[in-house]
Every structure is written in C-alpha cells, then in structure tokens.
PDB file of C-alpha atoms and ligand atoms in Angstrom:
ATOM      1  CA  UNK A 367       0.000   0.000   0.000  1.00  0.00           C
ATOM      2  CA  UNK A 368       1.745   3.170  -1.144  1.00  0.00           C
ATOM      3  CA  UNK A 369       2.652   5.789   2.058  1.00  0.00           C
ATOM      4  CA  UNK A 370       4.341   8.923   2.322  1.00  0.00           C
ATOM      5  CA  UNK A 371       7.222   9.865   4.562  1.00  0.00           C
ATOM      6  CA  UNK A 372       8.517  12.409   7.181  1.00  0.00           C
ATOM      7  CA  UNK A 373      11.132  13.080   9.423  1.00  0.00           C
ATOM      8  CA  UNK A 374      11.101  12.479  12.677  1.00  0.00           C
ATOM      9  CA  UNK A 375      13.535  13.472  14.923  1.00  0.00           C
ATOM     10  CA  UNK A 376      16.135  13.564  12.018  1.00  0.00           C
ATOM     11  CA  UNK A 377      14.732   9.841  11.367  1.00  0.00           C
ATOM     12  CA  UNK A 378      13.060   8.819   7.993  1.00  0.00           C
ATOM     13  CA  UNK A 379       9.557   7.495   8.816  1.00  0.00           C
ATOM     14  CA  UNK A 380       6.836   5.799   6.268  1.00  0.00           C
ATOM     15  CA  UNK A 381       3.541   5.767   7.138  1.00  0.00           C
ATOM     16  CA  UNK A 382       0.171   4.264   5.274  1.00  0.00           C
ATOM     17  CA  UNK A 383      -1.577   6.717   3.381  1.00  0.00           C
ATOM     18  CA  UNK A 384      -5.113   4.879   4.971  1.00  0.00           C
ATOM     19  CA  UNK A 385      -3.705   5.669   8.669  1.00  0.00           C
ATOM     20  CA  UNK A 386      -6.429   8.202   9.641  1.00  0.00           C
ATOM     21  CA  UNK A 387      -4.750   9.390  13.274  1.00  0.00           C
ATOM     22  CA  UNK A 388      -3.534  12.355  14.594  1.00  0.00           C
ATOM     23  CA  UNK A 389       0.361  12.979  14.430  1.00  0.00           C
ATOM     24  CA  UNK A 390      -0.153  13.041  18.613  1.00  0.00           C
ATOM     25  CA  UNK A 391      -0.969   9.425  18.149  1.00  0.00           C
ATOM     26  CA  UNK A 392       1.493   7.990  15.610  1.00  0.00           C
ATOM     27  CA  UNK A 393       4.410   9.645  17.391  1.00  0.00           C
ATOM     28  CA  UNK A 394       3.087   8.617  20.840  1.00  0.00           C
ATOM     29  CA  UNK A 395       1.591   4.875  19.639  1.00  0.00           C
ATOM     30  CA  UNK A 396       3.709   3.821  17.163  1.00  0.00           C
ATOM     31  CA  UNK A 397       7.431   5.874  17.315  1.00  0.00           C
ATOM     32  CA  UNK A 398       7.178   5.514  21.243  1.00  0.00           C
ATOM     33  CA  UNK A 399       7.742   8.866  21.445  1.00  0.00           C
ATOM     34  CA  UNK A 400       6.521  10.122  24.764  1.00  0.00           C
ATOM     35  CA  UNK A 401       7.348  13.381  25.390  1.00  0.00           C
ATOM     36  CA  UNK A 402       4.458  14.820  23.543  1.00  0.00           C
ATOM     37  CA  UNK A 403       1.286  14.350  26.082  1.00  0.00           C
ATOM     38  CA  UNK A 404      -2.116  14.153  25.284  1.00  0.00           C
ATOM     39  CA  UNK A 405      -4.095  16.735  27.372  1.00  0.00           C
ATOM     40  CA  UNK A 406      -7.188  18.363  26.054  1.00  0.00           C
ATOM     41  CA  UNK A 407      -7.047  16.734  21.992  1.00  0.00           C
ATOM     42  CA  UNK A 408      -8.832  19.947  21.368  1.00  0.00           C
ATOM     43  CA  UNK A 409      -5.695  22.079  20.448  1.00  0.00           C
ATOM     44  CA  UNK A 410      -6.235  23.709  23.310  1.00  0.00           C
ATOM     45  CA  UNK A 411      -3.782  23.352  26.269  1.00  0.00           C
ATOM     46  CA  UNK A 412      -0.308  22.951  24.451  1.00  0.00           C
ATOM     47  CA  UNK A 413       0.926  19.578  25.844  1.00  0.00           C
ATOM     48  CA  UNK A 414       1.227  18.383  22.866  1.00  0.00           C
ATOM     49  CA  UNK A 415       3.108  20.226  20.974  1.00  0.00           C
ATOM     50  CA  UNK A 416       5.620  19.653  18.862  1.00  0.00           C
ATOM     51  CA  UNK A 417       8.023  21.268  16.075  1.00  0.00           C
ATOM     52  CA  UNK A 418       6.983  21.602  12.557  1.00  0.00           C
ATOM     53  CA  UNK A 419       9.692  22.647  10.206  1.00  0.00           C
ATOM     54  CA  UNK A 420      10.668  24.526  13.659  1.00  0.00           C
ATOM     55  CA  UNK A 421       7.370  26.398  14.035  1.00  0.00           C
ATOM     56  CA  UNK A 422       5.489  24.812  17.109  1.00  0.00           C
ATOM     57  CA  UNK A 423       2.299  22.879  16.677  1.00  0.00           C
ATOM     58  CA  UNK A 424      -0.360  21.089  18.277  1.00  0.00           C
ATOM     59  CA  UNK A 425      -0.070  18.055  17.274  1.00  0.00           C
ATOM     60  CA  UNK A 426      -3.356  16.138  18.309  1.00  0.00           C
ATOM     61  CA  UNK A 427      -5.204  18.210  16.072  1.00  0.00           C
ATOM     62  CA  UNK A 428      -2.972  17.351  13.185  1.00  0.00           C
ATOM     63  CA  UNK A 429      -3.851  14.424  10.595  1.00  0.00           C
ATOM     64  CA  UNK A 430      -0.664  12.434  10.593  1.00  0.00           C
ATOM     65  CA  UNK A 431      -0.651  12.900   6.602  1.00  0.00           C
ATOM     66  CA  UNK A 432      -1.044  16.536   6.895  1.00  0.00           C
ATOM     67  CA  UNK A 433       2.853  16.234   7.518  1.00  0.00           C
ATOM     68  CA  UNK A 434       3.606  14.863   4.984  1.00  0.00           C
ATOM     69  CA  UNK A 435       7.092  15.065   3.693  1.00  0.00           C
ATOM     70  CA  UNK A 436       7.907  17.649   6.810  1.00  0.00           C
ATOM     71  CA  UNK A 437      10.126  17.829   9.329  1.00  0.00           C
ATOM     72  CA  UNK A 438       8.852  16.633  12.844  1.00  0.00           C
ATOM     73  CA  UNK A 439      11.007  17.679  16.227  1.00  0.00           C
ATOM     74  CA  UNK A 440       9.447  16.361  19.442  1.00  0.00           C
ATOM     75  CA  UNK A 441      11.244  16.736  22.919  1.00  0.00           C
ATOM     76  CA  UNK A 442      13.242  13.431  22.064  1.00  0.00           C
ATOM     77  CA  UNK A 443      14.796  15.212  19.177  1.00  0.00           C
ATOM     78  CA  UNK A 444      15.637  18.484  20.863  1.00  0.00           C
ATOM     79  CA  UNK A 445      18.428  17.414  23.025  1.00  0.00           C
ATOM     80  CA  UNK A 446      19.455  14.347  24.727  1.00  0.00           C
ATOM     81  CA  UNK A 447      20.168  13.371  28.182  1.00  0.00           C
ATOM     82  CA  UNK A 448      24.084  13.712  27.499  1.00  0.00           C
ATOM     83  CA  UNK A 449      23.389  16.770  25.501  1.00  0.00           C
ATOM     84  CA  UNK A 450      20.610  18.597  26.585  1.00  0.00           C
ATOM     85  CA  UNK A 451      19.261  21.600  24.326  1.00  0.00           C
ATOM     86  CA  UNK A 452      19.568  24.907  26.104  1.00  0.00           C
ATOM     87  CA  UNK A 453      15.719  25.469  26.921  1.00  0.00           C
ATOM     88  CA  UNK A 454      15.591  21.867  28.182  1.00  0.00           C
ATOM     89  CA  UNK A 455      18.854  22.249  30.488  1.00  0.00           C
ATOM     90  CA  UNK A 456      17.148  25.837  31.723  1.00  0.00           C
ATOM     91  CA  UNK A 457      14.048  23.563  32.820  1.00  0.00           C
ATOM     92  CA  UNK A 458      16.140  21.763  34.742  1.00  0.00           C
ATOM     93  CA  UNK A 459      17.904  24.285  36.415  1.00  0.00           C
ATOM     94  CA  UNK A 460      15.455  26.195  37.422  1.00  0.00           C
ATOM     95  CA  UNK A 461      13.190  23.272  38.675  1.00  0.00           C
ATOM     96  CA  UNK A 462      10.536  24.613  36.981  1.00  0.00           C
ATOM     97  CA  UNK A 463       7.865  22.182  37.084  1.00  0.00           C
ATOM     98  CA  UNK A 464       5.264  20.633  39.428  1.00  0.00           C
ATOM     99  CA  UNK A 465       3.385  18.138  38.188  1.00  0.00           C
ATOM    100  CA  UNK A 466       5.476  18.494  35.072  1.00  0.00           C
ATOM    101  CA  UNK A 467       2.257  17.843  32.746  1.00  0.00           C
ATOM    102  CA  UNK A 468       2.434  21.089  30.746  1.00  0.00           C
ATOM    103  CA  UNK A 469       6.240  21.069  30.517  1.00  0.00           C
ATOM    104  CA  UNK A 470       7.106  19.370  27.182  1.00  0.00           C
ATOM    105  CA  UNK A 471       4.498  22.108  25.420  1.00  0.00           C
ATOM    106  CA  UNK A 472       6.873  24.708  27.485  1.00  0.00           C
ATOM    107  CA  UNK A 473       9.775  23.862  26.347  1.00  0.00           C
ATOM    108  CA  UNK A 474       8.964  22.981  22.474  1.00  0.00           C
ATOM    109  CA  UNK A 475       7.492  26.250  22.227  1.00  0.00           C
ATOM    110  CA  UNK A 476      10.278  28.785  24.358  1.00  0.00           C
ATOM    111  CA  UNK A 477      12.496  26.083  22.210  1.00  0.00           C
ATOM    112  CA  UNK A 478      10.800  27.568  18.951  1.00  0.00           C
ATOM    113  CA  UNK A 479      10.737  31.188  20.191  1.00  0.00           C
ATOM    114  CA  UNK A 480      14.307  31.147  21.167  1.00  0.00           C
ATOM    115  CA  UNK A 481      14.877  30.560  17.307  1.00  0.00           C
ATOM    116  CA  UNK A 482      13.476  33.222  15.683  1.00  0.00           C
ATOM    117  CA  UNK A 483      14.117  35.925  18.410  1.00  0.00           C
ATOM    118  CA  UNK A 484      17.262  35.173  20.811  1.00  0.00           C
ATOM    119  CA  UNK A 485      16.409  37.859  23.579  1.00  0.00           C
ATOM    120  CA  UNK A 486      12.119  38.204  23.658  1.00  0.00           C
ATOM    121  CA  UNK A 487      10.790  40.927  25.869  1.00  0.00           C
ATOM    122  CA  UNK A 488       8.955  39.327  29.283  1.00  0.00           C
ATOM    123  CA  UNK A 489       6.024  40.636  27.409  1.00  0.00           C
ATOM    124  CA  UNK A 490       6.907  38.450  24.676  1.00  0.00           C
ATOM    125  CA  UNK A 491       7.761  35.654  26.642  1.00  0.00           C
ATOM    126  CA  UNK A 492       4.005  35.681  27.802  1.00  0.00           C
ATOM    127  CA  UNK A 493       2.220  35.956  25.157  1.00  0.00           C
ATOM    128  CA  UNK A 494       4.104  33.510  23.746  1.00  0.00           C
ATOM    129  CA  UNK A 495       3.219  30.765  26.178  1.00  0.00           C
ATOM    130  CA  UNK A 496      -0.031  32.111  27.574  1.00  0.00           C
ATOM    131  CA  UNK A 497      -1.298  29.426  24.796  1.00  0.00           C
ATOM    132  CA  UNK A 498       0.068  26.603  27.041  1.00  0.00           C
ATOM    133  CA  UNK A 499      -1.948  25.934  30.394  1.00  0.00           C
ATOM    134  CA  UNK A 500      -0.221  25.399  33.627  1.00  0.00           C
ATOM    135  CA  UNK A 501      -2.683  24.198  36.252  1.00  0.00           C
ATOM    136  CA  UNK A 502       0.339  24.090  39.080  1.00  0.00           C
ATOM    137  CA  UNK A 503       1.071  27.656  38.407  1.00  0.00           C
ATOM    138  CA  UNK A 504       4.496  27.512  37.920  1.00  0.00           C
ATOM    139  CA  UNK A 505       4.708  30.467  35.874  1.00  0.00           C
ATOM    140  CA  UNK A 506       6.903  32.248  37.763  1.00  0.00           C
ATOM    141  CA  UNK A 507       9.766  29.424  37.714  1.00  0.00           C
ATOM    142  CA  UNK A 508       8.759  28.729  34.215  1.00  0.00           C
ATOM    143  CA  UNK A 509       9.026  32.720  33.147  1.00  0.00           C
ATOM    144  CA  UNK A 510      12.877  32.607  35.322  1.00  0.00           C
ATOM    145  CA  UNK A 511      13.648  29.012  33.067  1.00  0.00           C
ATOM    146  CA  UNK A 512      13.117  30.488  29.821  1.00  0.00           C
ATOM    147  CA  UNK A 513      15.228  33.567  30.936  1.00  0.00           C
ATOM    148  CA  UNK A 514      18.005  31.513  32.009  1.00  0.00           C
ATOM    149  CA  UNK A 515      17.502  29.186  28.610  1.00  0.00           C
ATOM    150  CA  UNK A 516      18.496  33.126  26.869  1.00  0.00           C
ATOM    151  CA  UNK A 517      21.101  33.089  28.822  1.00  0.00           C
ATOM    152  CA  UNK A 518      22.516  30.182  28.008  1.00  0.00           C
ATOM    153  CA  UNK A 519      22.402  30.434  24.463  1.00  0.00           C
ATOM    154  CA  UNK A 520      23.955  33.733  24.370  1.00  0.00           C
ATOM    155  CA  UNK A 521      26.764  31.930  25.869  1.00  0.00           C
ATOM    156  CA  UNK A 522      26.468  29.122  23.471  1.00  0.00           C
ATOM    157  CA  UNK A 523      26.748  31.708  20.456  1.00  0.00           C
ATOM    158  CA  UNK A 524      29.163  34.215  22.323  1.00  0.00           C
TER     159      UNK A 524
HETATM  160 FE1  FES B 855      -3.039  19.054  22.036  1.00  0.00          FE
HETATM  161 FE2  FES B 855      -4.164  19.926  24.331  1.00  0.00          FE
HETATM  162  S1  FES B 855      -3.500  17.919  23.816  1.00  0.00           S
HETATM  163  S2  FES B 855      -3.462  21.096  22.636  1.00  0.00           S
END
C-alpha cells in the first residue's frame, strides 16, 4: 500500500496513506515517542506540541498525513540526556515544574521562540506561552527558566 514519509527526529519514517490518526498518536503509539502528552485533543492546552519545520504545533489536532514530507522535532529530538538543548537544560535548572504535565508544550514552544528571536521581551515571553496551560502555576519558575535558557544560548553563540 503506497505511504508517504517524514522526518522524525532527524529519522526517515513511512507511514500508510489509509492511517487516519492524529500525528499526537502515531508519534506517541507507534514511534514511542513520549514526550508529547495528550491533554485536552482539542488544540487547546499545548501539551502536545511539537516542532513543525521549527514552528510549534499542536499536534493532536494534526492528521498524521497533513505532515507529509515535513520535518517533525518532538522533545526526544531536541536534546538528549548527554546533551541537553539549552531550553531543556534551563528547565532543569530552574526546577521549573510541578506536576510536570504542561512542561514538554513549554519547552517545544520557548524552544521555537528562542529561534526566531534570541532575547524576547517578558512581554513576549508571555504571550508567547499564555497558549500553554499550567494548572500548578508555575509560571513564575517557568518565566525565570526560559530567561536563564536566553542566557545560556547567548553563551552558546558568544
Ligand atoms: Fe493538544 Fe491539548 S493535547 S493542545
């Protein structure tokens, strides 16, 4: 049965064209990749999201074929446990999690903002993940993780 491809996490992947799922639920079911979580399915709360082509996106709203021949990055793919990306080694740091639900959707997208603009206003920095729902409220540690993830990177680049 003829399939189409994408990248995931630098990795070729073929899938059936008759798959009808979300991309939340091939990664998740069938890659194994778990960092993505399934919250709402509505698009709604940001735990899911994901990099497409480096823009961040909600992936249980997206048809696994509507990625077709893209570029997939999930939390697996941004940095490794030896090597952790910037963003995810700020997290860290700065403890800033509680239940730790919401946190891949915080780092994929400050992950994604970091790329197009390297030092974001706090203003920014809000708006920018007032899209993805805390319900610890760990903003404050979360707001002081992405700071230090700027940080970081200026370093990295400096
Ligand atoms: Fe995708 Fe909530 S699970 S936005």
């Amino acid at each position: 049965m003829p399939g189409f491809a994408l990248t995931v996490n630098g990795q070729p992947v073929q899938l059936e064209a008759s798959r009808q799922a979300s991309l939340l639920q091939v990664l998740r079911n069938d890659l194994a990749l778990n960092g993505p979580k399934y919250g709402c399915g509505l698009g709604q709360c940001g735990a899911c999201t994901v990099l497409v082509d480096g823009i961040a996106a909600r992936a249980c709203v997206i048809p696994a074929e509507g990625v077709r021949g893209r570029c997939v990055t999930t939390l697996e793919g941004l940095g490794s446990r030896a090597a952790p990306h910037p963003v995810q080694q700020a997290f860290i740091d700065e403890q800033a999690a509680q239940c730790g639900y919401c946190l891949n959707g915080m780092v994929m997208a400050t992950a994604a903002l970091l790329a197009r603009e390297p030092d974001p206003s706090d203003e920014t920095i809000r708006q920018e993940l007032s899209g993805n729902l805390c319900r610890c409220g760990t903003h404050v540690e979360i707001l002081r993780a992405v700071k230090r993830a700027i940080r970081l990177m200026k370093a990295e680049v400096a």
